[in-house]
Tab-separated table of C-alpha atoms and ligand atoms in Angstrom:
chain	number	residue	atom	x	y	z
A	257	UNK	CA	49.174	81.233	133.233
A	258	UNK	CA	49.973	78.529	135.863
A	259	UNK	CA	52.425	79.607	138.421
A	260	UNK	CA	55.336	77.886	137.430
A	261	UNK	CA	55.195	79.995	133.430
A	262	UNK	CA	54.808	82.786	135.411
A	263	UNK	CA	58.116	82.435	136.703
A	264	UNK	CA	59.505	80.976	133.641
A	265	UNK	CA	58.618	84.104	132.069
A	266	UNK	CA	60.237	86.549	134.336
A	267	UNK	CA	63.461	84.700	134.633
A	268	UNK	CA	62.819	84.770	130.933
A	269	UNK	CA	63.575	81.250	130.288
A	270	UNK	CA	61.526	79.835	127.612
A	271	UNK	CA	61.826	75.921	128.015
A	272	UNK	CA	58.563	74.713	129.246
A	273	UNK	CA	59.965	71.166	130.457
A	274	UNK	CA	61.811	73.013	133.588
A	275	UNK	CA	59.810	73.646	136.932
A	276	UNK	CA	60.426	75.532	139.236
A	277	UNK	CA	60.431	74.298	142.999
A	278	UNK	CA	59.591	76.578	145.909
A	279	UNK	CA	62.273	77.196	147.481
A	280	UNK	CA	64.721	80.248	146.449
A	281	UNK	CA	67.581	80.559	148.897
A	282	UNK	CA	69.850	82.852	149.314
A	283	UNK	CA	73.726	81.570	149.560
A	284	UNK	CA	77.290	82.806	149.723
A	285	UNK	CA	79.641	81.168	147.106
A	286	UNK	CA	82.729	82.739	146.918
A	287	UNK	CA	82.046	85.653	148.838
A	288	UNK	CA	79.721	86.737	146.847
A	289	UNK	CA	75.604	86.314	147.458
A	290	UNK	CA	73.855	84.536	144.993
A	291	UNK	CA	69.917	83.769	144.609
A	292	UNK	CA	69.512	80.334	144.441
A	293	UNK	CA	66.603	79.166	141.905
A	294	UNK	CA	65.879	75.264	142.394
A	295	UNK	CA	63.972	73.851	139.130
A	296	UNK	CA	64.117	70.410	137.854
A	297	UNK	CA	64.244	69.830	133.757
A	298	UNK	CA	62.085	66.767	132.761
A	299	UNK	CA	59.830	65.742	129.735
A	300	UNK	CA	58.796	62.760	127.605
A	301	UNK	CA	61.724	61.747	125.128
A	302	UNK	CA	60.380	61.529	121.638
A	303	UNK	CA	63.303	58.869	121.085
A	304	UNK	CA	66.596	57.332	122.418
A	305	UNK	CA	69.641	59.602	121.415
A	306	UNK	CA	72.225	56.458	121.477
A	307	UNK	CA	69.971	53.917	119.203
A	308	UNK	CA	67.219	56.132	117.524
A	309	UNK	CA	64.286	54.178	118.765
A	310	UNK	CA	60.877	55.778	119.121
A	311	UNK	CA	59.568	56.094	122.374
A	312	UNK	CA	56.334	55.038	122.447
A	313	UNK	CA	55.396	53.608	126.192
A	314	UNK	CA	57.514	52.674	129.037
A	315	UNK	CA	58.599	49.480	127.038
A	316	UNK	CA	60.469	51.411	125.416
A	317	UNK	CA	62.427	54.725	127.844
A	318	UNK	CA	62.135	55.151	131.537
A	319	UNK	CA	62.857	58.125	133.856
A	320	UNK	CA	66.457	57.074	135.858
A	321	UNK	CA	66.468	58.915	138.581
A	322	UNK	CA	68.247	62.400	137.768
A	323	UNK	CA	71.820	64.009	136.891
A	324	UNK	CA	71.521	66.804	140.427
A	325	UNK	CA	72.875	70.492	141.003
A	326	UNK	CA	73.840	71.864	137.877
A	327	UNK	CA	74.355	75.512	138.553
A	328	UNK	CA	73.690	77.783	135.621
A	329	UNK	CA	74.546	81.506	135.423
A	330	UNK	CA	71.602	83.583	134.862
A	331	UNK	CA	70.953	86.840	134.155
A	332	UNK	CA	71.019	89.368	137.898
A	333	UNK	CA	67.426	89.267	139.333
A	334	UNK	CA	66.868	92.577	140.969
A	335	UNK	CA	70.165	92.987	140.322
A	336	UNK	CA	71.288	90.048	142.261
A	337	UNK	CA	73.562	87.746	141.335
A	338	UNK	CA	71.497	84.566	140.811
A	339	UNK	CA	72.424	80.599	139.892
A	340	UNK	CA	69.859	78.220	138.611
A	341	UNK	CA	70.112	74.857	140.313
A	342	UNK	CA	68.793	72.807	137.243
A	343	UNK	CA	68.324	68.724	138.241
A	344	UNK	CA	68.292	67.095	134.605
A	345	UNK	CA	66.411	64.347	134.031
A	346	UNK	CA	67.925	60.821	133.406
A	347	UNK	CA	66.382	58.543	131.138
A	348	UNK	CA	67.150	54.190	130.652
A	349	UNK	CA	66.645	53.243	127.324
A	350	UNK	CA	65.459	49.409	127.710
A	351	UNK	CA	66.671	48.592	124.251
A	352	UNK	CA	70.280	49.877	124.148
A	353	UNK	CA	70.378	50.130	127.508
A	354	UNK	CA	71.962	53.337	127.402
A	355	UNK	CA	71.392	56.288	129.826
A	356	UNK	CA	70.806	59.739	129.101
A	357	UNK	CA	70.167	63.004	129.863
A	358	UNK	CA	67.648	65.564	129.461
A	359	UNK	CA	68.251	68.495	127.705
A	360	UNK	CA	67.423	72.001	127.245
A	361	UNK	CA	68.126	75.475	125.243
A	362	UNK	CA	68.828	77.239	127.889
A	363	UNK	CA	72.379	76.566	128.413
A	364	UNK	CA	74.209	74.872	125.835
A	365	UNK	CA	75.894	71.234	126.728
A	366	UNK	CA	78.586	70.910	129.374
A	367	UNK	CA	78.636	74.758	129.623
A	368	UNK	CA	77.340	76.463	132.972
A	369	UNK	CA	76.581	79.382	131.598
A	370	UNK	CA	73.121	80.162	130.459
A	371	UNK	CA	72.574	81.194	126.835
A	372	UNK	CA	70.648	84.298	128.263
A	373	UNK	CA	74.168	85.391	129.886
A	374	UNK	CA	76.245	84.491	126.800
A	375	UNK	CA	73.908	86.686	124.612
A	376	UNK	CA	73.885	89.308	127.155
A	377	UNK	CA	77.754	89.455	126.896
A	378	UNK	CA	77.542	90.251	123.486
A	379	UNK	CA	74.868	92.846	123.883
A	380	UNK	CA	77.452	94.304	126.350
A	381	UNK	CA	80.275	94.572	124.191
A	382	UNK	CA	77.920	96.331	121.862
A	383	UNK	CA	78.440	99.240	123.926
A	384	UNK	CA	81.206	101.615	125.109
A	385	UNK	CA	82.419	99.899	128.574
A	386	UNK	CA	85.643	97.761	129.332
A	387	UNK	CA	85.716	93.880	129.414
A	388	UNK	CA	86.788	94.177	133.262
A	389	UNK	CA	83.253	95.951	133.765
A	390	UNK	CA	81.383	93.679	131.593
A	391	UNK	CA	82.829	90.321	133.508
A	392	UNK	CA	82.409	92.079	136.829
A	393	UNK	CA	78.365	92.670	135.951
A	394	UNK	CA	77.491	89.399	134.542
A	395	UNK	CA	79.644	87.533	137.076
A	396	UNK	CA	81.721	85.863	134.283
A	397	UNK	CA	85.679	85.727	134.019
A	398	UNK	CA	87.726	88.137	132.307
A	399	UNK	CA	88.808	85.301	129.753
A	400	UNK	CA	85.084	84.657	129.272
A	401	UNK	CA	84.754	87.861	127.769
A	402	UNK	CA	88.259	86.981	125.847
A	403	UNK	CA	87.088	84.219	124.487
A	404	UNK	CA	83.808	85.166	123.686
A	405	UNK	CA	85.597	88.063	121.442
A	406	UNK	CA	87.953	85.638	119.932
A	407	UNK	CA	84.496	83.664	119.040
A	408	UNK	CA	83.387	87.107	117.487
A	409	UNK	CA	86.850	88.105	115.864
A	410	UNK	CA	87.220	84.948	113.994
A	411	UNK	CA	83.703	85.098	112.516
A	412	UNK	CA	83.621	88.745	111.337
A	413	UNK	CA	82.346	89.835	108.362
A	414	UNK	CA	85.359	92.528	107.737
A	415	UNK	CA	85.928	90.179	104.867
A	416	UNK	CA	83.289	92.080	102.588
A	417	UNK	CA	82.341	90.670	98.498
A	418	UNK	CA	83.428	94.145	97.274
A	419	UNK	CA	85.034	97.494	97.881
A	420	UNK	CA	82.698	100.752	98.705
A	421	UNK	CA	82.764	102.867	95.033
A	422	UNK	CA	83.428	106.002	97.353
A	423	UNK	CA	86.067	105.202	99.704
A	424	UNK	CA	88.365	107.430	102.382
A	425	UNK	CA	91.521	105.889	103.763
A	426	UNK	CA	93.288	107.141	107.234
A	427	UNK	CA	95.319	105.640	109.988
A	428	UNK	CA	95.367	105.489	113.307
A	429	UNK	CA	97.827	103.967	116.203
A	430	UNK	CA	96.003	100.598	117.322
A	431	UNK	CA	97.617	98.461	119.618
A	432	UNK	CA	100.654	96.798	120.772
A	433	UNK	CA	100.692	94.155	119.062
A	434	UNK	CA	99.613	95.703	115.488
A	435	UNK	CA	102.009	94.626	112.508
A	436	UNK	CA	103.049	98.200	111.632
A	437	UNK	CA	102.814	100.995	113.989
A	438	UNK	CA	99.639	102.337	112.884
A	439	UNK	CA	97.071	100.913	111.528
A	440	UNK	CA	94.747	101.573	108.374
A	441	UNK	CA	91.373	102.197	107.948
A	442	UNK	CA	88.966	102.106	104.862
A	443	UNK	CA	85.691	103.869	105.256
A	444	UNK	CA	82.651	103.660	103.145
A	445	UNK	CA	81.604	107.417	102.129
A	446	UNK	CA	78.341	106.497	101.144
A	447	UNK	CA	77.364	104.394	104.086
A	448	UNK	CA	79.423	106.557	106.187
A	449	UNK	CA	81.016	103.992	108.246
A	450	UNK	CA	84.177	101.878	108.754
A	451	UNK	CA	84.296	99.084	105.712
A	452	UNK	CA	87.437	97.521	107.346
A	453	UNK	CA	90.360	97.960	109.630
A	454	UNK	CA	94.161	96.257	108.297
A	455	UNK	CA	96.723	96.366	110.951
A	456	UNK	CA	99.349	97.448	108.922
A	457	UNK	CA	99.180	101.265	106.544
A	458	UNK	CA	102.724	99.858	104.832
A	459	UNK	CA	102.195	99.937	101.089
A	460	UNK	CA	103.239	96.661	100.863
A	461	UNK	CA	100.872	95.156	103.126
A	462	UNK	CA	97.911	97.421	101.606
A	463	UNK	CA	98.808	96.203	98.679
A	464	UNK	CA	98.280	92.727	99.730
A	465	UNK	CA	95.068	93.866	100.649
A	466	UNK	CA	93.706	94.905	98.055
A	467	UNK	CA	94.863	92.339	95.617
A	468	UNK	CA	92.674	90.148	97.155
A	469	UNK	CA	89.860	91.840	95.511
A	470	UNK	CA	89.906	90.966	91.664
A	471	UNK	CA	90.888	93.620	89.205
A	472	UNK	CA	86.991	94.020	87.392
A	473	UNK	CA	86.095	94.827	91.647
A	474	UNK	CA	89.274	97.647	91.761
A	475	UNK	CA	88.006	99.316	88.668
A	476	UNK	CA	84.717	99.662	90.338
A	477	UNK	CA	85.501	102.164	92.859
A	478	UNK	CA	85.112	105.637	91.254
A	479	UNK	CA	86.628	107.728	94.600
A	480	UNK	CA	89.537	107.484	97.126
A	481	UNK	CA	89.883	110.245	99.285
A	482	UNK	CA	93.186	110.582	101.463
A	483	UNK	CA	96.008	113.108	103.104
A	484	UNK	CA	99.063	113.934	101.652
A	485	UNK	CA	100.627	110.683	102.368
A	486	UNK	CA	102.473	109.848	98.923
A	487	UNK	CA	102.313	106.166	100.191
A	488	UNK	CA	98.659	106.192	99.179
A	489	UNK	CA	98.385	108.226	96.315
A	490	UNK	CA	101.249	105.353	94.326
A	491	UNK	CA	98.952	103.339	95.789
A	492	UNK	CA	95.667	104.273	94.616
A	493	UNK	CA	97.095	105.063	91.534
A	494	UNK	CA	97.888	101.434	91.063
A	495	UNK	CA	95.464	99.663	91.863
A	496	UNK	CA	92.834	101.689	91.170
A	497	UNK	CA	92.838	102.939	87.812
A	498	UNK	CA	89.355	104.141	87.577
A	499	UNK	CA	89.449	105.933	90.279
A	500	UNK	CA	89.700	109.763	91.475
A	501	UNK	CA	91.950	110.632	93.929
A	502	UNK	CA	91.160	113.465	96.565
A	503	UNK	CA	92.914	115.056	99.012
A	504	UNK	CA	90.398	115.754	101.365
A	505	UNK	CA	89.615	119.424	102.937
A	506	UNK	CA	90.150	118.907	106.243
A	507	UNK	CA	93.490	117.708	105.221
A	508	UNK	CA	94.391	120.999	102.964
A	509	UNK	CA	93.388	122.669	105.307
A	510	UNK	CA	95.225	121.515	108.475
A	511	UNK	CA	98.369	121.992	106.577
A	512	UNK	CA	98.043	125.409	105.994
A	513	UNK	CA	96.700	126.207	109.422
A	514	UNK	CA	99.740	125.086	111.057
A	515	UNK	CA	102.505	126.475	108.774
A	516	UNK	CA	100.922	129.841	110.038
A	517	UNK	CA	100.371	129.230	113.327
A	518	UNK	CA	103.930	128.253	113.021
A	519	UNK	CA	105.091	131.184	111.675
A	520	UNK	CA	103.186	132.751	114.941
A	521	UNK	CA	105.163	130.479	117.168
A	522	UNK	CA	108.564	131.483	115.933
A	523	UNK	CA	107.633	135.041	116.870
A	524	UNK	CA	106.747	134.374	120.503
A	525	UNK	CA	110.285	134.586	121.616
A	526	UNK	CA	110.620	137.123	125.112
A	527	UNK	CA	112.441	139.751	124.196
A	528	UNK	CA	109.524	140.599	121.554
A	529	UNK	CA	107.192	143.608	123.090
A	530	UNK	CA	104.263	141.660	121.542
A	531	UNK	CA	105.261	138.095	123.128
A	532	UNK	CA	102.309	137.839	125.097
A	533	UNK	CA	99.864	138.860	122.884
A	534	UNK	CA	100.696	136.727	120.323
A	535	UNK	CA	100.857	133.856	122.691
A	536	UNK	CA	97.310	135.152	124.034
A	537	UNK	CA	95.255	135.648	120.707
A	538	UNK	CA	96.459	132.758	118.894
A	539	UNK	CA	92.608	131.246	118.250
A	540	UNK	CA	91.945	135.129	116.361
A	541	UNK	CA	94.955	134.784	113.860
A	542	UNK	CA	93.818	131.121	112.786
A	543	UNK	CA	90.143	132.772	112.687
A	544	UNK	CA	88.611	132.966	109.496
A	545	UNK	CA	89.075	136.836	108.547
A	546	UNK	CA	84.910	137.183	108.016
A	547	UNK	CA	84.199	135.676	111.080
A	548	UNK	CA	85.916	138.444	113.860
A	549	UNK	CA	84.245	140.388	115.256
A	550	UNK	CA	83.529	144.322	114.828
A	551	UNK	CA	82.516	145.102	118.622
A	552	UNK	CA	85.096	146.785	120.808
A	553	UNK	CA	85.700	145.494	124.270
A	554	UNK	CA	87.820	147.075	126.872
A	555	UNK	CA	91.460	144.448	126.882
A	556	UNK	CA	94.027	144.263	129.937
A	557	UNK	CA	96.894	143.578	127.028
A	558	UNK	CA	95.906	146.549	124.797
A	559	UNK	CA	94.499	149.445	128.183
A	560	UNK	CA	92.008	149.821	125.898
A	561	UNK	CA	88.464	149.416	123.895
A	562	UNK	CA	89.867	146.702	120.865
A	563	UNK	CA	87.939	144.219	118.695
A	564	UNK	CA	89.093	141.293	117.429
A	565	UNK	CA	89.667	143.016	114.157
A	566	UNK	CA	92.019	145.790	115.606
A	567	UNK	CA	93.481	142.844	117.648
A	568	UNK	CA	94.775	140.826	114.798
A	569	UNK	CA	95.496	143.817	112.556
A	570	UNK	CA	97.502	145.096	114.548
A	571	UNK	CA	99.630	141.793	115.644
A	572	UNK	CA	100.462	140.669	111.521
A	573	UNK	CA	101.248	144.085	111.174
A	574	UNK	CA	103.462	143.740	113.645
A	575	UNK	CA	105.699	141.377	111.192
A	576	UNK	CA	105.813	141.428	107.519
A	577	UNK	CA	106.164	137.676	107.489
A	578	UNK	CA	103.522	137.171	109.453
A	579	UNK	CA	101.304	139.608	107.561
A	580	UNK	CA	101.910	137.930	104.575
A	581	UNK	CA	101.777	134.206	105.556
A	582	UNK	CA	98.274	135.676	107.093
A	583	UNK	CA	97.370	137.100	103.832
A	584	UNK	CA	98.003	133.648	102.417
A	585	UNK	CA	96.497	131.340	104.401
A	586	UNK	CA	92.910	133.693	104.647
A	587	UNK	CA	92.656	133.321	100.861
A	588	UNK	CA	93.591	129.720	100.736
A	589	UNK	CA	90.648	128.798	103.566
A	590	UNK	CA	87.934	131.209	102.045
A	591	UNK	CA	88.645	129.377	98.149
A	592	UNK	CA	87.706	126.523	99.850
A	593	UNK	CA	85.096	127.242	101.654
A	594	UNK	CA	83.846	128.971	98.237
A	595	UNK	CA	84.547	125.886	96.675
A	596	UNK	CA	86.274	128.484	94.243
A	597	UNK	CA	89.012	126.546	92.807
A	598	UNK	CA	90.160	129.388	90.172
A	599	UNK	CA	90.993	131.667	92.960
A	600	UNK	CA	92.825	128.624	95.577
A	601	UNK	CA	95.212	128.026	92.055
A	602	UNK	CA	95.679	131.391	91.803
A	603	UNK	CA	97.410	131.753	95.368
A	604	UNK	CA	99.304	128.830	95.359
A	605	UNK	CA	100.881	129.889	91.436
A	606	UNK	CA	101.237	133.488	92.120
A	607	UNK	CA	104.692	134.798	93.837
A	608	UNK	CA	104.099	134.767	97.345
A	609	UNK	CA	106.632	137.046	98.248
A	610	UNK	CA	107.454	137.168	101.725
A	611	UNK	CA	105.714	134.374	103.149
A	612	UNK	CA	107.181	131.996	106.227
A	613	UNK	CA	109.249	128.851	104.889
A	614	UNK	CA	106.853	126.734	106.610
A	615	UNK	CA	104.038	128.534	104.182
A	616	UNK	CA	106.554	127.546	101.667
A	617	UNK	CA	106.683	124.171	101.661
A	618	UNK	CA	102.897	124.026	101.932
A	619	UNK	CA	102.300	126.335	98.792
A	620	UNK	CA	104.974	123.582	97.410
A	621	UNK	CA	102.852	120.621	98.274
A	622	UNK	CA	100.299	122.258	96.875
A	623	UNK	CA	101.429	122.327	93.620
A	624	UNK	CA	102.714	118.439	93.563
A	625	UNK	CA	99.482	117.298	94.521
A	626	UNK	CA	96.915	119.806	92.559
A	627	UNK	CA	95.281	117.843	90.603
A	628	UNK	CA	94.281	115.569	93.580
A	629	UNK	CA	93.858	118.953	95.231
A	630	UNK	CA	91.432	120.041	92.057
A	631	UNK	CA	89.172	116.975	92.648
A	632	UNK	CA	88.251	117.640	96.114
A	633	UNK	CA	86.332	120.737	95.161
A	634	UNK	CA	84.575	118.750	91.978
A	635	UNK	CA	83.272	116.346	94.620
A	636	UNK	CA	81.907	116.067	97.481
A	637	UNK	CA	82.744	114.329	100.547
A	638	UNK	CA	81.379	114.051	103.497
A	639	UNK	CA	84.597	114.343	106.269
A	640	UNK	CA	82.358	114.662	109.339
A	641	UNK	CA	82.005	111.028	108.921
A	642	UNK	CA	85.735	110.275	108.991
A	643	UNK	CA	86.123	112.361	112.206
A	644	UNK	CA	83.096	110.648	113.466
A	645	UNK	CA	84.835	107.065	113.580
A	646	UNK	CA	88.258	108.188	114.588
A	647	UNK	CA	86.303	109.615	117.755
A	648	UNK	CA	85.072	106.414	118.081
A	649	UNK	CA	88.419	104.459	118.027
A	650	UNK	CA	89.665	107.039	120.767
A	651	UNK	CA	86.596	106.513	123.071
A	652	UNK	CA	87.155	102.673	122.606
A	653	UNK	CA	91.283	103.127	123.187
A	654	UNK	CA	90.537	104.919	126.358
A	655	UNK	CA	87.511	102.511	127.612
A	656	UNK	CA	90.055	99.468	126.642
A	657	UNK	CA	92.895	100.741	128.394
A	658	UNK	CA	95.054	99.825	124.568
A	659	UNK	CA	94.194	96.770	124.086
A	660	UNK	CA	96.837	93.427	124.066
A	661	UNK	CA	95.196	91.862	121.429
A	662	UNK	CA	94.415	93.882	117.631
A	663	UNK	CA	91.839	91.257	116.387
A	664	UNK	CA	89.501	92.156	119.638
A	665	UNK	CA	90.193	96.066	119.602
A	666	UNK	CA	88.752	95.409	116.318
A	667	UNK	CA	85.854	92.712	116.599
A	668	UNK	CA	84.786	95.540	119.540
A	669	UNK	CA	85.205	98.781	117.086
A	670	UNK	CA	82.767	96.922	114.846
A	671	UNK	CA	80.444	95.687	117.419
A	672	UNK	CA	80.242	99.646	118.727
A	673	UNK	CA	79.649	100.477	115.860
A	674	UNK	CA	76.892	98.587	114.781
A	675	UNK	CA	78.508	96.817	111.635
A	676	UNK	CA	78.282	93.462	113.283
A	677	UNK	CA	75.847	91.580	115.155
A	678	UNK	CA	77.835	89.552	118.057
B	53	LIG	ZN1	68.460	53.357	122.906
């Protein structure tokens, strides 16, 4: 390897008609230092670019001197900033008489920044950093970045041939400048991982959607899972006539958890002698029953040996409502972790005397959506995966600052992510 490919290689530039001269300075430019790497970028023209002729001997296209000083951005060297000081060739072509100038794939036309840096932007929005920090590494502008993810945004393959058979829909509150005020997603269940992101959840705007995907493609998908949100269940329903609906578990289940810590909440008023316990042991009352714990421990609250059992006996039986909204919401939560659908019916159609209004309206909601309710202990769905990517929308909020522009919150979500290549 001579000495000059040696160098080549570590700048990793892999155009064999630049040299490399010996002389790497170092210069201020801006206030900032930069490595200066001379090289000058010269070959043998196969042909003339303005007339097409072959070039076959100096008859034909002469060197002309050269075009000096273009400064390329490069990737750091030793992490220092560093400019390549390319001198391009010129070239006379005797029978147009045109001139022109050498070129290279190292840095695209009239651009000054070196296709190494432009692919090591991308590579850098691939992971979980702001722009500001990506332009400040790479020594690029702000609106480099910008329009580097306007390149990416308008090229996206969010525009997919067909739906995912298994789908989940959610929403989540994008940016400012997002259509409706939150946004909807559509994840694949089976792939486990965002299929698209619309910038509006209004029905009319899903339904625009989804229309754009032929009826025979609708039909296809077999499962939608979703909350409570009646928006989406006329939804699915119409569109998507082959399809099963499912509330998901995580969903049932929230609802339920907070109608009785609710009912909790409405008992923490001061003049009640057991206000600050039932502010203290809040986490033990929204325990699963089977999970608390036997072993006694001596408790400041109680001046005395207590275990969590004898700690949240002895708060529900403090208040009938609260015992029986208690009562309610441990059977609901264990028929679903049983997966034992018999026995969740069974609560929510049997008189629940007694229980907290806020129970009430759940038990209610219940009923209007059991058969949706039915479905999501016939199959099974993997919700890990929809927490999964709504983590990853928060980490990318709070990286981003909330980003200005939705179509580059996105193009970034999906370069994170993995579903596109930048
Ligand atoms: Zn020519």
């Amino acid at each position: 390897m001579s000495n000059n490919d040696y160098i080549l290689n570590l700048l990793n530039i892999k155009d064999p008609n630049i040299y490399i001269l010996n002389n790497i300075q170092e210069k201020i430019i801006k206030n900032k230092k930069y490595k200066l790497i001379e090289a000058i970028l010269t070959y043998n023209p196969s042909h003339c670019p303005c007339c097409g002729v072959i070039n076959e001997s100096t008859a034909d296209i002469i060197k002309w001197g050269f075009r000096k000083n273009c400064k390329i951005k490069i990737p750091k060297i030793s992490n220092q900033l560093s400019l390549l000081i390319l001198h391009k060739q010129r070239f006379f072509c005797k029978h147009c008489e045109n001139t022109f100038i050498a070129e290279t794939n190292i840095v695209d036309r009239n651009k000054n920044i070196s296709n190494n840096t432009e692919l090591q932007i991308n590579l850098e929005l691939m992971t979980k950093q702001s722009e500001k920090d990506i332009a400040k590494r790479l020594d690029v502008s702000v609106s480099k970045i910008d329009r580097k993810l306007n390149e990416i945004s308008s090229h996206t393959v969010l525009r997919h041939e067909c739906l995912p058979t298994s789908m989940n829909w959610d929403e989540f509150k994008a940016t400012n400048d997002t259509k409706g005020k939150m946004a909807f997603m559509i994840v694949d269940n089976k792939k486990g991982n965002i299929f698209d992101i619309n910038d509006s959840r209004k029905s009319r705007d899903l339904e625009k959607y989804f229309r754009r995907y032929s009826k025979k493609q609708r039909d296809k998908v077999k499962l939608i899972s979703i909350d409570f949100y009646s928006g989406y269940i006329y939804l699915a329903k119409k569109l998507f006539k082959k399809a099963n609906i499912v509330i998901d578990r995580f969903h049932i289940v929230i609802q339920a958890y907070n109608a009785l810590n609710m009912t909790r909440v409405k008992l923490c008023y001061k003049s009640n002698p057991n206000y600050n316990k039932l502010k203290t042991f809040w986490k033990l009352i929204v325990k699963n029953e089977n999970d608390l714990s036997d072993i006694k421990k001596y408790d400041n609250h109680f001046k005395k040996e207590v275990s969590q059992k004898d700690i949240v006996n002895y708060l529900i039986n403090s208040d009938s409502t609260l015992k029986s909204t208690y009562e309610c919401y441990q059977g609901l939560i264990n028929s679903i972790k049983d997966k034992d659908f018999n026995k969740f019916k069974n609560i929510v159609f049997h008189k629940n005397n007694n229980i907290s209004d806020k129970m009430n309206k759940v038990i209610k909601l219940y009923k209007d959506n059991i058969k949706y309710i039915e479905n999501s202990f016939k199959y099974d769905i993997n919700n890990g995966v929809i927490e999964g990517k709504n983590n990853l929308i928060k980490c990318i909020k709070r990286i981003a600052f909330g980003y200005r522009k939705y179509d580059h919150f996105v193009a970034r979500v999906f370069l994170i992510s993995g579903m596109i290549k930048g």
